Amino acid sequence: MGVQPPATINNRLTRFSDIGMAAAILIIVAMLIVPLPEWLLDFCLAFNLVTAMVIVLVTLYVTEPLQFSVFPSLLLITTLFRLALNIAATKLILSSGQAGEVIQAFGNVVLGGNFVVGVIAFLILVVVQFVVITNGAGRVAEVAARFTLDAMPGKQMAIDADLNAGLISDEEARSRRKQIEAEADFYGAMDGASKFVRGDAIAAIIIILINIVGGFVIGMLNGQGDALTVLRTYTLLTVGEGLVSQIPALLISTATGLMVTRAASDSNMGADFVRQIFSRARPMLMASGLLLSLLVVPGFPKIPLLVVGGLVFFMSLLLIRTEKQEAVMAVVQQKEAEKKAARQPEDPLKLLTVDTLILELGSNLVPLAIPDEGGDLAARIGAARRQIAMELGIVLPMVRIRDNLQIHAHQYTLKLRDQVIASHEIYPNQLLALETSPALEPIEGLRTTEPAFGGPAIWISRSLKERAEMAGYVVADPASVIITHFTEVVKQYAHELITRQEVQALIDNAKEQNKVVIEELIPSNMTLGEVQKVLQNLLRERVSIRDLGTILETLADWSPRTKDLDQLTELVRAALARQLCKQYADESGVLYVLTLEGGLEQALRDSVQMTTSGAMLAIDPATATALVQQIQKEIERAGDQGYSPVLLCSSQIRLPLKRITERSLPSLAILAYNEIVPRMEVRAVGCVNSLEVGSAEIAA
């Protein structure tokens, strides 16, 4: 058995803290009802005074407000405790003309027995607390709460930007988000809690008036002496009680002001005060010169000015000497750091790390990624990652954004494992106008090609934005162009991004709802790598894998019967038929298709052969080219009519036909008949007829 660490006082107190807090609240409530003896009131008043001192001292040593996050609740409890003491003291004063030794001491010793001085001192104390400290602390708390809430979206965006850039981990991002929420809750609570301090000051004035007037009336009715004696007795007790309660209230009000004005720091307030006030010699030197110059003005006391001015001047000389030493040490440390860096060999293992996705920006495009310069590229990439997760069901790895002086200043490149997969040039101070129709009104600008979809576009001045939109162009800013291109390229290469590690993460996430099927499927019937291949096959044709439960259920049903991954993929596609139809149907729910002429489809079915690479069409290259051209011609003809059709064929030739067309027609979606759900409205807008290519013929 290991040695157990000794239990500290803090641990022992924490163990019974819930019981202690509940008991304290009940005791405070009891004090409002049950009269207290004088000795117990003395004890409670002393405890109240020392509690206020401890709270003030604790606020001096916190380095950030959240270290004392219980302060708003503590403020409410101490205010309630202080009001309970006021009520208990009022009962004693009015009932017996006595209020214990603590209040008697404040009335006689502190005030010298002069009730006029006591009233004036009490009123000054209340004015200082109510008008200056409490009012100021309440206003600062209100402003701090408002600015904290207003700054939350910007802080969240900064966290997302750091997360997307790979500067922080997911755990650190969650921790920082939780800290932001805690700050907002704290300042909101402080805004409300400061109102209790304000109310306490008002209650103190009302209580002292009640005690003086009520005590005078009771004393005169009980025949305790002449009017002046009775007034003096009850006034001294009342003012003493007011002072002994308002001094802790003043301390806690000060602590409230310190908490809401405290900025986050690495050290306590005393260290910050000394370091920041005495960090520069010039202000001290100028202050000493101004103070010593008053010596020549008639009427000013010479000795105090000379002593204080001399001390400040001596302090400024010490600071000048310290600044020179720090400057020399900084130069020496910089040279030592440079020598150490030159001697230290570079770790070759760091050179082996390959980032999955990298977005490189030319020098003129860097401001698009800097929030301080108005750039929101990192935040937009975070939004694109969420969009891809919703559409394809995969979680993209972190996208590292960096500058690259080796590429053109207006160029950006997207790299997949250090290999360029996309690149384009944009102009950060202009807008891209996309032509939606050839008959649009001409507009001045630099003609180019839209990078994501390859359509014609024009780079125009920002002043021409409204004119271009009125003419029918779709206008996009440079960051939107990059994000759209990034999203399309990622969708194109999604099958390369889903690794075994990503698949394992997706399966772990799906275990809560699909535990039984996962345990049945992996590793009994399929390995993790085989599941990965099926998911890659789906993503290669942009089929979302978000419905992972249906995919795993289908694999669990069919994997005991076949190990052919292509066949398993086709079976999964059939299970996702409703999703596929919705993906390719138009807004009205109609699926527009191209079909194959019956004889052509039969001939293609007869030419299917199994190879080591899977099912392929055994036709010569010329026939394959003619087939692709015929399909492309039908797609263009349908496009002229305003349709974006898919090719519909039998399940036996769907995959082999896709393999032939994917290079020339990568965006063509091919569906099998068994992938059409019942009651789906399907309209044929074209038909691929029989082909004749030289001596080879594919016909009915």
PDB file of C-alpha atoms in Angstrom, residues 17 43 134 149 177 231 251-252 267 289 296 364 423 435 518 529 542 571 575 621 641 667:
ATOM      1  CA  SER A  17     -18.417  22.427   4.009  1.00  0.00           C
ATOM      2  CA  PHE A  43     -18.575  37.552  19.541  1.00  0.00           C
ATOM      3  CA  THR A 134     -20.559  51.365  -3.475  1.00  0.00           C
ATOM      4  CA  LEU A 149     -20.998  39.577 -22.631  1.00  0.00           C
ATOM      5  CA  ARG A 177     -14.454  28.208 -23.657  1.00  0.00           C
ATOM      6  CA  LEU A 231     -30.552  61.299  23.758  1.00  0.00           C
ATOM      7  CA  LEU A 251     -14.180  46.910   3.849  1.00  0.00           C
ATOM      8  CA  ILE A 252     -16.403  44.533   1.857  1.00  0.00           C
ATOM      9  CA  SER A 267       0.947  38.089  -9.675  1.00  0.00           C
ATOM     10  CA  GLY A 289      11.515  68.165  -9.678  1.00  0.00           C
ATOM     11  CA  VAL A 296      10.960  78.708  -3.853  1.00  0.00           C
ATOM     12  CA  ASN A 364      -0.647  39.627 -50.149  1.00  0.00           C
ATOM     13  CA  SER A 423      -4.089  26.241 -56.285  1.00  0.00           C
ATOM     14  CA  GLU A 435     -21.311  34.888 -64.659  1.00  0.00           C
ATOM     15  CA  ILE A 518     -20.370  -2.945 -33.741  1.00  0.00           C
ATOM     16  CA  GLY A 529      -9.349  -1.618 -42.420  1.00  0.00           C
ATOM     17  CA  ARG A 542     -19.566  11.827 -52.360  1.00  0.00           C
ATOM     18  CA  LEU A 571     -25.263  -3.192 -50.817  1.00  0.00           C
ATOM     19  CA  ALA A 575     -29.533   0.595 -47.990  1.00  0.00           C
ATOM     20  CA  PRO A 621     -10.462   2.038 -75.519  1.00  0.00           C
ATOM     21  CA  GLN A 641     -32.931  22.315 -70.924  1.00  0.00           C
ATOM     22  CA  SER A 667     -19.130  14.979 -61.328  1.00  0.00           C
TER      23      SER A 667
END
